[in-house]
Amino acid sequence: MASLKQSLKTHFGFDSFRSKLQEDVVKAVIKGDRDVFVCMPTGAGKSLCYQLPAVMSKGIALVISPLIALIQDQVDHLRELNIPACSINSKLPAGERHVIFADLQSESPKLKLLYITPEMVASPSFQPCLTGLCSRKLLSLLAVDEAHCVSQWGHDFRPDYLKLGNLRKRLRGVPCVALTATAPQKVQKDIADSLQLRSVLSYTTPVFRSNLFYDVIFRELLEDPYAHLHAFVKETLSLSSGAKGQGCGIVYCRTRENCETVAHQLTRLGVLSKPYHAGLPAGDRTEVQSDWMQGKVLVIVATISFGMGVDKANVRFVAHWNLAKSLASYYQESGRAGRDGLPSSCRTYYSPKDKEQMNFLIRKEVARKQKKRGSQKEMDKAGITDFEAMVSFCVQESCRHATISKFFGNAVPSCSRACDFCRAPTAVRAQLEKAASLSTH
Ligand code: ADP
Ligand code: MG
Ligand code: ZN
């Protein structure tokens, strides 16, 4: 399909697609006979999946995005590329709005992409315009970005996204593409239901990463947990001290105190480690982060506030000293290891006490939400279910990679000894039995 590559070059200046997946999505969206669901990680180039089809099709693509700031970035970028794009939002000056509406009502509008927030789509002032576009069959595509916002199971639920169901009903004949970076299976189902996706084609980056080794250690069974963690750090870091230089690692803890203690203990045992948490002055945090980025500090011991937007290639391990709050969070946090594709380790130190504490905190939070809203909705319990999935990951007798893949709706991958269970099932069983016998004594 030479013309597709050509358009990619002419309009966006790219010589090739980022990935086969990106190319396949673009083709499917252009074909337009089926709705499309896209799940690719942040930075994979999801926007192009609807922008290129929008440019190549007749008519206008309607793009839903949750935040005006996100929309503005995209519109600015498209305009730099000379692609006619604009957004209608509450902050738009009346004059500009008038110009846009005039174009939309004209015989053949110049606009290719119209960005809009879900609340604006539902607002009365936009309805005549939408009706006009529909009846004149001027809409080429409906793109819903950050589609996980539609799900109450997601981490970023936005009630306004539920209004998209109505929009969808009005745009029956218009193909729809829904995009997101994170979608556990139940979130995917919510997206398909709310947006009434029909005969969906699903394009998702497989979550399985064969270079990550997953294991779970029961902390209470250890004689000296800090020495155990230290040995793990030494081992994972020494694996990489070859030509590519020294690797580094992250230990996640739930509390500031734990960060301080673990960092102190690791340093005492001979691996320079620094704590990172919200209790530190901003200046100190920046310094710790940059020391770690530069490899001056090998191990950063942090609360989950650390890591957003951090993209470091040679993270050789991510250890969770305390349990992550959900399996989705755990996948994201542990996934900061091994971005360079080299073997890396993801370890959770599990403890039943820790689990009880976390359960208590989550239930308190659920009760708080229910009190605030005066409701007993199932969605309030999402936090509990999410955490239960994390706990069963720790106490299961089966492949850890398989559990993660199934959670995200992927087929079971071939782990080939990339987790503790597949490497040594008897050891995993022995650990569970020992823990069980301890708890009954
Ligand atoms: P996502 O929405 O998946 O997080 P974006 O759509 O914001 O990702 O794209 C991330 C970056 O990748 C952008 O800077 C974009 O210009 C770039 N990009 C997208 N497609 C390609 C491509 N085919 N070749 C090179 N760069 C690309
Ligand atoms: Mg995006
Ligand atoms: Zn396995």
PDB file of C-alpha atoms in Angstrom, residues 56-331:
ATOM      1  CA  MET A  56      -6.786  10.397   4.265  1.00  0.00           C
ATOM      2  CA  SER A  57     -10.570  10.133   4.507  1.00  0.00           C
ATOM      3  CA  LYS A  58     -13.282  12.403   3.227  1.00  0.00           C
ATOM      4  CA  GLY A  59     -14.984  14.402   5.916  1.00  0.00           C
ATOM      5  CA  ILE A  60     -14.141  15.136   9.514  1.00  0.00           C
ATOM      6  CA  ALA A  61     -12.955  12.918  12.350  1.00  0.00           C
ATOM      7  CA  LEU A  62     -14.461  13.669  15.735  1.00  0.00           C
ATOM      8  CA  VAL A  63     -11.866  13.059  18.453  1.00  0.00           C
ATOM      9  CA  ILE A  64     -12.828  12.734  22.110  1.00  0.00           C
ATOM     10  CA  SER A  65     -10.118  13.408  24.668  1.00  0.00           C
ATOM     11  CA  PRO A  66     -10.518  14.031  28.394  1.00  0.00           C
ATOM     12  CA  LEU A  67      -8.423  17.133  28.988  1.00  0.00           C
ATOM     13  CA  ILE A  68      -8.237  20.499  27.283  1.00  0.00           C
ATOM     14  CA  ALA A  69      -4.456  20.549  27.843  1.00  0.00           C
ATOM     15  CA  LEU A  70      -4.005  17.227  26.025  1.00  0.00           C
ATOM     16  CA  ILE A  71      -6.236  18.438  23.224  1.00  0.00           C
ATOM     17  CA  GLN A  72      -4.354  21.697  22.872  1.00  0.00           C
ATOM     18  CA  ASP A  73      -1.002  19.904  22.492  1.00  0.00           C
ATOM     19  CA  GLN A  74      -2.375  17.739  19.743  1.00  0.00           C
ATOM     20  CA  VAL A  75      -4.100  20.544  17.886  1.00  0.00           C
ATOM     21  CA  ASP A  76      -0.955  22.696  18.017  1.00  0.00           C
ATOM     22  CA  HIS A  77       1.116  19.804  16.731  1.00  0.00           C
ATOM     23  CA  LEU A  78      -1.266  19.086  13.853  1.00  0.00           C
ATOM     24  CA  ARG A  79      -1.378  22.727  12.871  1.00  0.00           C
ATOM     25  CA  GLU A  80       2.413  22.821  12.725  1.00  0.00           C
ATOM     26  CA  LEU A  81       2.092  19.988  10.240  1.00  0.00           C
ATOM     27  CA  ASN A  82      -0.440  22.029   8.281  1.00  0.00           C
ATOM     28  CA  ILE A  83      -3.236  19.616   9.068  1.00  0.00           C
ATOM     29  CA  PRO A  84      -6.540  21.434   9.611  1.00  0.00           C
ATOM     30  CA  ALA A  85      -7.470  20.650  13.210  1.00  0.00           C
ATOM     31  CA  CYS A  86      -9.204  22.523  15.959  1.00  0.00           C
ATOM     32  CA  SER A  87     -11.014  22.042  19.208  1.00  0.00           C
ATOM     33  CA  ILE A  88     -14.284  23.283  20.569  1.00  0.00           C
ATOM     34  CA  ASN A  89     -14.091  23.775  24.296  1.00  0.00           C
ATOM     35  CA  SER A  90     -15.378  25.963  27.052  1.00  0.00           C
ATOM     36  CA  LYS A  91     -12.290  28.176  26.917  1.00  0.00           C
ATOM     37  CA  LEU A  92     -12.643  29.018  23.254  1.00  0.00           C
ATOM     38  CA  PRO A  93     -13.184  32.754  22.528  1.00  0.00           C
ATOM     39  CA  ALA A  94     -16.534  33.475  20.828  1.00  0.00           C
ATOM     40  CA  GLY A  95     -14.844  34.797  17.687  1.00  0.00           C
ATOM     41  CA  GLU A  96     -12.890  31.593  17.074  1.00  0.00           C
ATOM     42  CA  ARG A  97     -15.899  29.460  17.820  1.00  0.00           C
ATOM     43  CA  HIS A  98     -17.838  31.392  15.220  1.00  0.00           C
ATOM     44  CA  VAL A  99     -15.168  30.763  12.573  1.00  0.00           C
ATOM     45  CA  ILE A 100     -15.155  27.041  13.335  1.00  0.00           C
ATOM     46  CA  PHE A 101     -18.948  26.724  13.251  1.00  0.00           C
ATOM     47  CA  ALA A 102     -19.042  28.629   9.970  1.00  0.00           C
ATOM     48  CA  ASP A 103     -16.576  26.144   8.438  1.00  0.00           C
ATOM     49  CA  LEU A 104     -18.525  23.186   9.778  1.00  0.00           C
ATOM     50  CA  GLN A 105     -21.737  24.520   8.258  1.00  0.00           C
ATOM     51  CA  SER A 106     -20.165  25.288   4.907  1.00  0.00           C
ATOM     52  CA  GLU A 107     -20.667  23.134   1.811  1.00  0.00           C
ATOM     53  CA  SER A 108     -17.337  21.389   2.141  1.00  0.00           C
ATOM     54  CA  PRO A 109     -15.622  22.025   5.467  1.00  0.00           C
ATOM     55  CA  LYS A 110     -11.830  22.279   5.455  1.00  0.00           C
ATOM     56  CA  LEU A 111     -11.449  20.773   8.891  1.00  0.00           C
ATOM     57  CA  LYS A 112     -10.057  17.213   9.154  1.00  0.00           C
ATOM     58  CA  LEU A 113      -9.967  16.723  12.915  1.00  0.00           C
ATOM     59  CA  LEU A 114     -12.332  18.162  15.462  1.00  0.00           C
ATOM     60  CA  TYR A 115     -11.192  17.633  19.061  1.00  0.00           C
ATOM     61  CA  ILE A 116     -13.700  17.857  21.814  1.00  0.00           C
ATOM     62  CA  THR A 117     -14.127  16.955  25.491  1.00  0.00           C
ATOM     63  CA  PRO A 118     -16.960  14.588  26.472  1.00  0.00           C
ATOM     64  CA  GLU A 119     -18.831  17.275  28.411  1.00  0.00           C
ATOM     65  CA  MET A 120     -18.747  19.565  25.404  1.00  0.00           C
ATOM     66  CA  VAL A 121     -20.051  16.804  23.141  1.00  0.00           C
ATOM     67  CA  ALA A 122     -23.075  16.525  25.419  1.00  0.00           C
ATOM     68  CA  SER A 123     -23.619  20.278  25.782  1.00  0.00           C
ATOM     69  CA  PRO A 124     -26.748  21.831  24.214  1.00  0.00           C
ATOM     70  CA  SER A 125     -24.710  24.420  22.292  1.00  0.00           C
ATOM     71  CA  PHE A 126     -22.963  21.694  20.297  1.00  0.00           C
ATOM     72  CA  GLN A 127     -26.075  19.700  19.353  1.00  0.00           C
ATOM     73  CA  PRO A 128     -27.223  21.629  16.252  1.00  0.00           C
ATOM     74  CA  CYS A 129     -23.701  21.442  14.875  1.00  0.00           C
ATOM     75  CA  LEU A 130     -23.495  17.691  15.533  1.00  0.00           C
ATOM     76  CA  THR A 131     -26.894  17.086  13.963  1.00  0.00           C
ATOM     77  CA  GLY A 132     -25.839  19.035  10.903  1.00  0.00           C
ATOM     78  CA  LEU A 133     -22.618  17.045  10.510  1.00  0.00           C
ATOM     79  CA  CYS A 134     -24.462  13.742  10.924  1.00  0.00           C
ATOM     80  CA  SER A 135     -27.267  14.458   8.522  1.00  0.00           C
ATOM     81  CA  ARG A 136     -24.827  15.634   5.869  1.00  0.00           C
ATOM     82  CA  LYS A 137     -22.727  12.488   6.440  1.00  0.00           C
ATOM     83  CA  LEU A 138     -19.640  14.570   7.047  1.00  0.00           C
ATOM     84  CA  LEU A 139     -18.234  12.513   9.920  1.00  0.00           C
ATOM     85  CA  SER A 140     -15.566  10.060   8.784  1.00  0.00           C
ATOM     86  CA  LEU A 141     -14.647   8.644  12.156  1.00  0.00           C
ATOM     87  CA  LEU A 142     -15.255   8.779  15.878  1.00  0.00           C
ATOM     88  CA  ALA A 143     -12.021   8.415  17.853  1.00  0.00           C
ATOM     89  CA  VAL A 144     -12.197   8.031  21.631  1.00  0.00           C
ATOM     90  CA  ASP A 145      -8.777   8.607  23.169  1.00  0.00           C
ATOM     91  CA  GLU A 146      -7.994   7.541  26.751  1.00  0.00           C
ATOM     92  CA  ALA A 147     -10.990   5.236  26.435  1.00  0.00           C
ATOM     93  CA  HIS A 148     -10.359   3.615  29.849  1.00  0.00           C
ATOM     94  CA  CYS A 149     -11.908   6.774  31.356  1.00  0.00           C
ATOM     95  CA  VAL A 150     -15.272   5.230  30.511  1.00  0.00           C
ATOM     96  CA  SER A 151     -14.783   2.388  32.979  1.00  0.00           C
ATOM     97  CA  GLN A 152     -15.502   2.505  36.649  1.00  0.00           C
ATOM     98  CA  TRP A 153     -12.940  -0.270  37.053  1.00  0.00           C
ATOM     99  CA  GLY A 154     -10.268   1.929  35.573  1.00  0.00           C
ATOM    100  CA  HIS A 155      -7.893   4.138  37.516  1.00  0.00           C
ATOM    101  CA  ASP A 156      -9.144   7.278  35.863  1.00  0.00           C
ATOM    102  CA  PHE A 157     -12.934   7.072  35.654  1.00  0.00           C
ATOM    103  CA  ARG A 158     -14.617  10.198  34.296  1.00  0.00           C
ATOM    104  CA  PRO A 159     -18.404  10.286  34.570  1.00  0.00           C
ATOM    105  CA  ASP A 160     -18.618  12.508  31.473  1.00  0.00           C
ATOM    106  CA  TYR A 161     -17.281   9.632  29.416  1.00  0.00           C
ATOM    107  CA  LEU A 162     -20.555   7.799  30.067  1.00  0.00           C
ATOM    108  CA  LYS A 163     -22.271  10.426  27.936  1.00  0.00           C
ATOM    109  CA  LEU A 164     -20.446   8.970  24.956  1.00  0.00           C
ATOM    110  CA  GLY A 165     -22.965   6.129  24.848  1.00  0.00           C
ATOM    111  CA  ASN A 166     -25.575   8.617  23.685  1.00  0.00           C
ATOM    112  CA  LEU A 167     -23.227  10.173  21.189  1.00  0.00           C
ATOM    113  CA  ARG A 168     -22.502   6.753  19.808  1.00  0.00           C
ATOM    114  CA  LYS A 169     -26.214   6.078  19.297  1.00  0.00           C
ATOM    115  CA  ARG A 170     -26.496   9.215  17.204  1.00  0.00           C
ATOM    116  CA  LEU A 171     -23.488   8.243  15.095  1.00  0.00           C
ATOM    117  CA  ARG A 172     -24.615   4.731  14.234  1.00  0.00           C
ATOM    118  CA  GLY A 173     -23.045   4.550  10.803  1.00  0.00           C
ATOM    119  CA  VAL A 174     -19.730   6.168  11.774  1.00  0.00           C
ATOM    120  CA  PRO A 175     -16.826   3.801  12.491  1.00  0.00           C
ATOM    121  CA  CYS A 176     -15.370   4.118  15.974  1.00  0.00           C
ATOM    122  CA  VAL A 177     -11.839   3.636  17.247  1.00  0.00           C
ATOM    123  CA  ALA A 178     -11.213   3.481  21.005  1.00  0.00           C
ATOM    124  CA  LEU A 179      -7.659   3.882  22.316  1.00  0.00           C
ATOM    125  CA  THR A 180      -5.988   3.377  25.679  1.00  0.00           C
ATOM    126  CA  ALA A 181      -2.652   2.477  27.249  1.00  0.00           C
ATOM    127  CA  THR A 182      -3.937   0.277  30.052  1.00  0.00           C
ATOM    128  CA  ALA A 183      -6.835  -2.052  29.938  1.00  0.00           C
ATOM    129  CA  PRO A 184      -7.425  -4.999  32.207  1.00  0.00           C
ATOM    130  CA  GLN A 185      -9.998  -7.300  30.667  1.00  0.00           C
ATOM    131  CA  LYS A 186     -12.962  -5.922  32.600  1.00  0.00           C
ATOM    132  CA  VAL A 187     -12.046  -2.388  31.519  1.00  0.00           C
ATOM    133  CA  GLN A 188     -11.945  -3.555  27.897  1.00  0.00           C
ATOM    134  CA  LYS A 189     -15.413  -4.978  28.323  1.00  0.00           C
ATOM    135  CA  ASP A 190     -16.734  -1.714  29.761  1.00  0.00           C
ATOM    136  CA  ILE A 191     -15.259   0.197  26.828  1.00  0.00           C
ATOM    137  CA  ALA A 192     -16.879  -2.109  24.296  1.00  0.00           C
ATOM    138  CA  ASP A 193     -20.241  -1.928  26.122  1.00  0.00           C
ATOM    139  CA  SER A 194     -20.371   1.821  26.706  1.00  0.00           C
ATOM    140  CA  LEU A 195     -19.261   2.730  23.213  1.00  0.00           C
ATOM    141  CA  GLN A 196     -21.377  -0.026  21.732  1.00  0.00           C
ATOM    142  CA  LEU A 197     -18.503  -1.251  19.630  1.00  0.00           C
ATOM    143  CA  ARG A 198     -19.652  -3.650  16.930  1.00  0.00           C
ATOM    144  CA  SER A 199     -17.683  -6.602  15.573  1.00  0.00           C
ATOM    145  CA  VAL A 200     -14.609  -5.131  17.194  1.00  0.00           C
ATOM    146  CA  LEU A 201     -11.144  -5.652  15.833  1.00  0.00           C
ATOM    147  CA  SER A 202      -8.768  -5.629  18.794  1.00  0.00           C
ATOM    148  CA  TYR A 203      -5.160  -4.505  18.499  1.00  0.00           C
ATOM    149  CA  THR A 204      -3.196  -4.820  21.700  1.00  0.00           C
ATOM    150  CA  THR A 205       0.494  -4.876  22.463  1.00  0.00           C
ATOM    151  CA  PRO A 206       1.079  -8.172  24.266  1.00  0.00           C
ATOM    152  CA  VAL A 207       1.762  -7.542  27.945  1.00  0.00           C
ATOM    153  CA  PHE A 208       4.186 -10.482  28.176  1.00  0.00           C
ATOM    154  CA  ARG A 209       7.821  -9.416  28.359  1.00  0.00           C
ATOM    155  CA  SER A 210      10.097 -12.423  28.261  1.00  0.00           C
ATOM    156  CA  ASN A 211      13.132 -10.578  29.673  1.00  0.00           C
ATOM    157  CA  LEU A 212      11.412  -9.976  33.011  1.00  0.00           C
ATOM    158  CA  PHE A 213      11.785 -12.637  35.676  1.00  0.00           C
ATOM    159  CA  TYR A 214       8.975 -12.565  38.253  1.00  0.00           C
ATOM    160  CA  ASP A 215       9.138 -14.083  41.702  1.00  0.00           C
ATOM    161  CA  VAL A 216       7.530 -13.768  45.111  1.00  0.00           C
ATOM    162  CA  ILE A 217       9.319 -14.169  48.422  1.00  0.00           C
ATOM    163  CA  PHE A 218       7.450 -14.581  51.689  1.00  0.00           C
ATOM    164  CA  ARG A 219       9.075 -11.986  53.906  1.00  0.00           C
ATOM    165  CA  GLU A 220       7.999 -13.514  57.212  1.00  0.00           C
ATOM    166  CA  LEU A 221       9.846 -16.734  56.441  1.00  0.00           C
ATOM    167  CA  LEU A 222      13.174 -14.962  56.161  1.00  0.00           C
ATOM    168  CA  GLU A 223      15.674 -14.863  58.952  1.00  0.00           C
ATOM    169  CA  ASP A 224      17.053 -11.526  57.826  1.00  0.00           C
ATOM    170  CA  PRO A 225      14.863  -9.787  55.230  1.00  0.00           C
ATOM    171  CA  TYR A 226      17.289  -6.911  54.635  1.00  0.00           C
ATOM    172  CA  ALA A 227      20.187  -9.267  54.007  1.00  0.00           C
ATOM    173  CA  HIS A 228      17.934 -11.153  51.612  1.00  0.00           C
ATOM    174  CA  LEU A 229      17.048  -7.989  49.719  1.00  0.00           C
ATOM    175  CA  HIS A 230      20.701  -6.988  49.687  1.00  0.00           C
ATOM    176  CA  ALA A 231      21.721 -10.324  48.179  1.00  0.00           C
ATOM    177  CA  PHE A 232      19.059  -9.883  45.501  1.00  0.00           C
ATOM    178  CA  VAL A 233      20.306  -6.381  44.701  1.00  0.00           C
ATOM    179  CA  LYS A 234      23.903  -7.559  44.465  1.00  0.00           C
ATOM    180  CA  GLU A 235      22.988 -10.446  42.238  1.00  0.00           C
ATOM    181  CA  THR A 236      20.780  -8.535  39.810  1.00  0.00           C
ATOM    182  CA  LEU A 237      23.183  -5.615  39.538  1.00  0.00           C
ATOM    183  CA  SER A 238      26.286  -7.739  39.024  1.00  0.00           C
ATOM    184  CA  LEU A 239      24.614  -9.535  36.129  1.00  0.00           C
ATOM    185  CA  SER A 240      24.755  -6.339  34.157  1.00  0.00           C
ATOM    186  CA  SER A 241      28.155  -4.896  34.995  1.00  0.00           C
ATOM    187  CA  GLY A 242      29.402  -5.776  31.539  1.00  0.00           C
ATOM    188  CA  ALA A 243      30.049  -3.517  28.583  1.00  0.00           C
ATOM    189  CA  LYS A 244      26.720  -1.736  28.924  1.00  0.00           C
ATOM    190  CA  GLY A 245      27.760  -0.365  32.278  1.00  0.00           C
ATOM    191  CA  GLN A 246      26.320  -0.708  35.726  1.00  0.00           C
ATOM    192  CA  GLY A 247      22.580  -1.132  35.994  1.00  0.00           C
ATOM    193  CA  CYS A 248      20.409   0.210  38.751  1.00  0.00           C
ATOM    194  CA  GLY A 249      17.214  -0.629  40.581  1.00  0.00           C
ATOM    195  CA  ILE A 250      14.074   0.493  42.359  1.00  0.00           C
ATOM    196  CA  VAL A 251      12.650  -0.731  45.659  1.00  0.00           C
ATOM    197  CA  TYR A 252       9.031   0.304  46.211  1.00  0.00           C
ATOM    198  CA  CYS A 253       7.715   0.738  49.756  1.00  0.00           C
ATOM    199  CA  ARG A 254       4.328   1.904  50.955  1.00  0.00           C
ATOM    200  CA  THR A 255       5.402   4.312  53.690  1.00  0.00           C
ATOM    201  CA  ARG A 256       8.026   6.989  54.105  1.00  0.00           C
ATOM    202  CA  GLU A 257       9.377   5.194  57.167  1.00  0.00           C
ATOM    203  CA  ASN A 258       9.868   2.004  55.191  1.00  0.00           C
ATOM    204  CA  CYS A 259      11.705   3.916  52.472  1.00  0.00           C
ATOM    205  CA  GLU A 260      14.040   5.427  55.055  1.00  0.00           C
ATOM    206  CA  THR A 261      14.669   2.107  56.804  1.00  0.00           C
ATOM    207  CA  VAL A 262      15.256   0.038  53.688  1.00  0.00           C
ATOM    208  CA  ALA A 263      17.550   2.652  52.139  1.00  0.00           C
ATOM    209  CA  HIS A 264      19.526   2.832  55.361  1.00  0.00           C
ATOM    210  CA  GLN A 265      19.820  -0.949  55.656  1.00  0.00           C
ATOM    211  CA  LEU A 266      20.938  -1.437  52.047  1.00  0.00           C
ATOM    212  CA  THR A 267      23.517   1.314  52.367  1.00  0.00           C
ATOM    213  CA  ARG A 268      24.772  -0.191  55.629  1.00  0.00           C
ATOM    214  CA  LEU A 269      25.198  -3.516  53.848  1.00  0.00           C
ATOM    215  CA  GLY A 270      27.238  -1.845  51.129  1.00  0.00           C
ATOM    216  CA  VAL A 271      24.915  -0.727  48.295  1.00  0.00           C
ATOM    217  CA  LEU A 272      24.443   3.020  48.136  1.00  0.00           C
ATOM    218  CA  SER A 273      20.694   3.603  48.308  1.00  0.00           C
ATOM    219  CA  LYS A 274      18.601   6.728  48.770  1.00  0.00           C
ATOM    220  CA  PRO A 275      15.007   7.186  49.911  1.00  0.00           C
ATOM    221  CA  TYR A 276      12.511   9.094  47.795  1.00  0.00           C
ATOM    222  CA  HIS A 277       9.080  10.097  49.108  1.00  0.00           C
ATOM    223  CA  ALA A 278       6.697  13.006  49.488  1.00  0.00           C
ATOM    224  CA  GLY A 279       8.037  13.836  52.959  1.00  0.00           C
ATOM    225  CA  LEU A 280      11.339  15.051  51.512  1.00  0.00           C
ATOM    226  CA  PRO A 281      11.839  18.653  50.378  1.00  0.00           C
ATOM    227  CA  ALA A 282      11.269  18.997  46.619  1.00  0.00           C
ATOM    228  CA  GLY A 283      14.924  19.923  46.112  1.00  0.00           C
ATOM    229  CA  ASP A 284      16.129  16.723  47.769  1.00  0.00           C
ATOM    230  CA  ARG A 285      13.779  14.643  45.692  1.00  0.00           C
ATOM    231  CA  THR A 286      15.007  16.174  42.459  1.00  0.00           C
ATOM    232  CA  GLU A 287      18.579  15.547  43.556  1.00  0.00           C
ATOM    233  CA  VAL A 288      17.964  11.913  44.496  1.00  0.00           C
ATOM    234  CA  GLN A 289      16.205  11.299  41.208  1.00  0.00           C
ATOM    235  CA  SER A 290      18.953  12.865  39.143  1.00  0.00           C
ATOM    236  CA  ASP A 291      21.697  11.044  41.094  1.00  0.00           C
ATOM    237  CA  TRP A 292      19.887   7.813  40.358  1.00  0.00           C
ATOM    238  CA  MET A 293      19.340   8.704  36.701  1.00  0.00           C
ATOM    239  CA  GLN A 294      23.071   9.374  36.373  1.00  0.00           C
ATOM    240  CA  GLY A 295      24.026   6.177  38.151  1.00  0.00           C
ATOM    241  CA  LYS A 296      25.625   7.905  41.149  1.00  0.00           C
ATOM    242  CA  VAL A 297      23.082   6.186  43.353  1.00  0.00           C
ATOM    243  CA  LEU A 298      22.381   2.576  42.380  1.00  0.00           C
ATOM    244  CA  VAL A 299      19.170   1.985  44.237  1.00  0.00           C
ATOM    245  CA  ILE A 300      16.291   4.333  44.824  1.00  0.00           C
ATOM    246  CA  VAL A 301      13.918   3.301  47.609  1.00  0.00           C
ATOM    247  CA  ALA A 302      10.668   5.013  46.856  1.00  0.00           C
ATOM    248  CA  THR A 303       6.966   5.305  47.368  1.00  0.00           C
ATOM    249  CA  ILE A 304       4.895   4.920  44.206  1.00  0.00           C
ATOM    250  CA  SER A 305       5.037   8.688  43.704  1.00  0.00           C
ATOM    251  CA  PHE A 306       8.324   7.854  42.002  1.00  0.00           C
ATOM    252  CA  GLY A 307       8.436   6.583  38.460  1.00  0.00           C
ATOM    253  CA  MET A 308       5.784   8.437  36.504  1.00  0.00           C
ATOM    254  CA  GLY A 309       7.423   9.530  33.308  1.00  0.00           C
ATOM    255  CA  VAL A 310      10.767   8.097  34.377  1.00  0.00           C
ATOM    256  CA  ASP A 311      12.194   6.293  31.415  1.00  0.00           C
ATOM    257  CA  LYS A 312      15.526   4.666  32.260  1.00  0.00           C
ATOM    258  CA  ALA A 313      16.718   1.812  30.102  1.00  0.00           C
ATOM    259  CA  ASN A 314      19.000  -0.133  32.438  1.00  0.00           C
ATOM    260  CA  VAL A 315      16.793  -0.739  35.454  1.00  0.00           C
ATOM    261  CA  ARG A 316      17.861  -4.293  36.354  1.00  0.00           C
ATOM    262  CA  PHE A 317      15.347  -4.875  39.107  1.00  0.00           C
ATOM    263  CA  VAL A 318      12.164  -3.582  40.627  1.00  0.00           C
ATOM    264  CA  ALA A 319      11.479  -4.965  44.087  1.00  0.00           C
ATOM    265  CA  HIS A 320       8.261  -4.402  46.011  1.00  0.00           C
ATOM    266  CA  TRP A 321       9.005  -4.386  49.716  1.00  0.00           C
ATOM    267  CA  ASN A 322       5.283  -3.860  50.274  1.00  0.00           C
ATOM    268  CA  LEU A 323       2.420  -5.095  48.133  1.00  0.00           C
ATOM    269  CA  ALA A 324       1.238  -3.026  45.191  1.00  0.00           C
ATOM    270  CA  LYS A 325      -2.365  -1.916  45.473  1.00  0.00           C
ATOM    271  CA  SER A 326      -3.548  -3.815  42.419  1.00  0.00           C
ATOM    272  CA  LEU A 327      -2.260  -6.196  39.794  1.00  0.00           C
ATOM    273  CA  ALA A 328      -2.599  -3.461  37.175  1.00  0.00           C
ATOM    274  CA  SER A 329      -0.425  -1.114  39.256  1.00  0.00           C
ATOM    275  CA  TYR A 330       2.023  -3.917  39.910  1.00  0.00           C
ATOM    276  CA  TYR A 331       2.398  -4.617  36.220  1.00  0.00           C
TER     277      TYR A 331
END
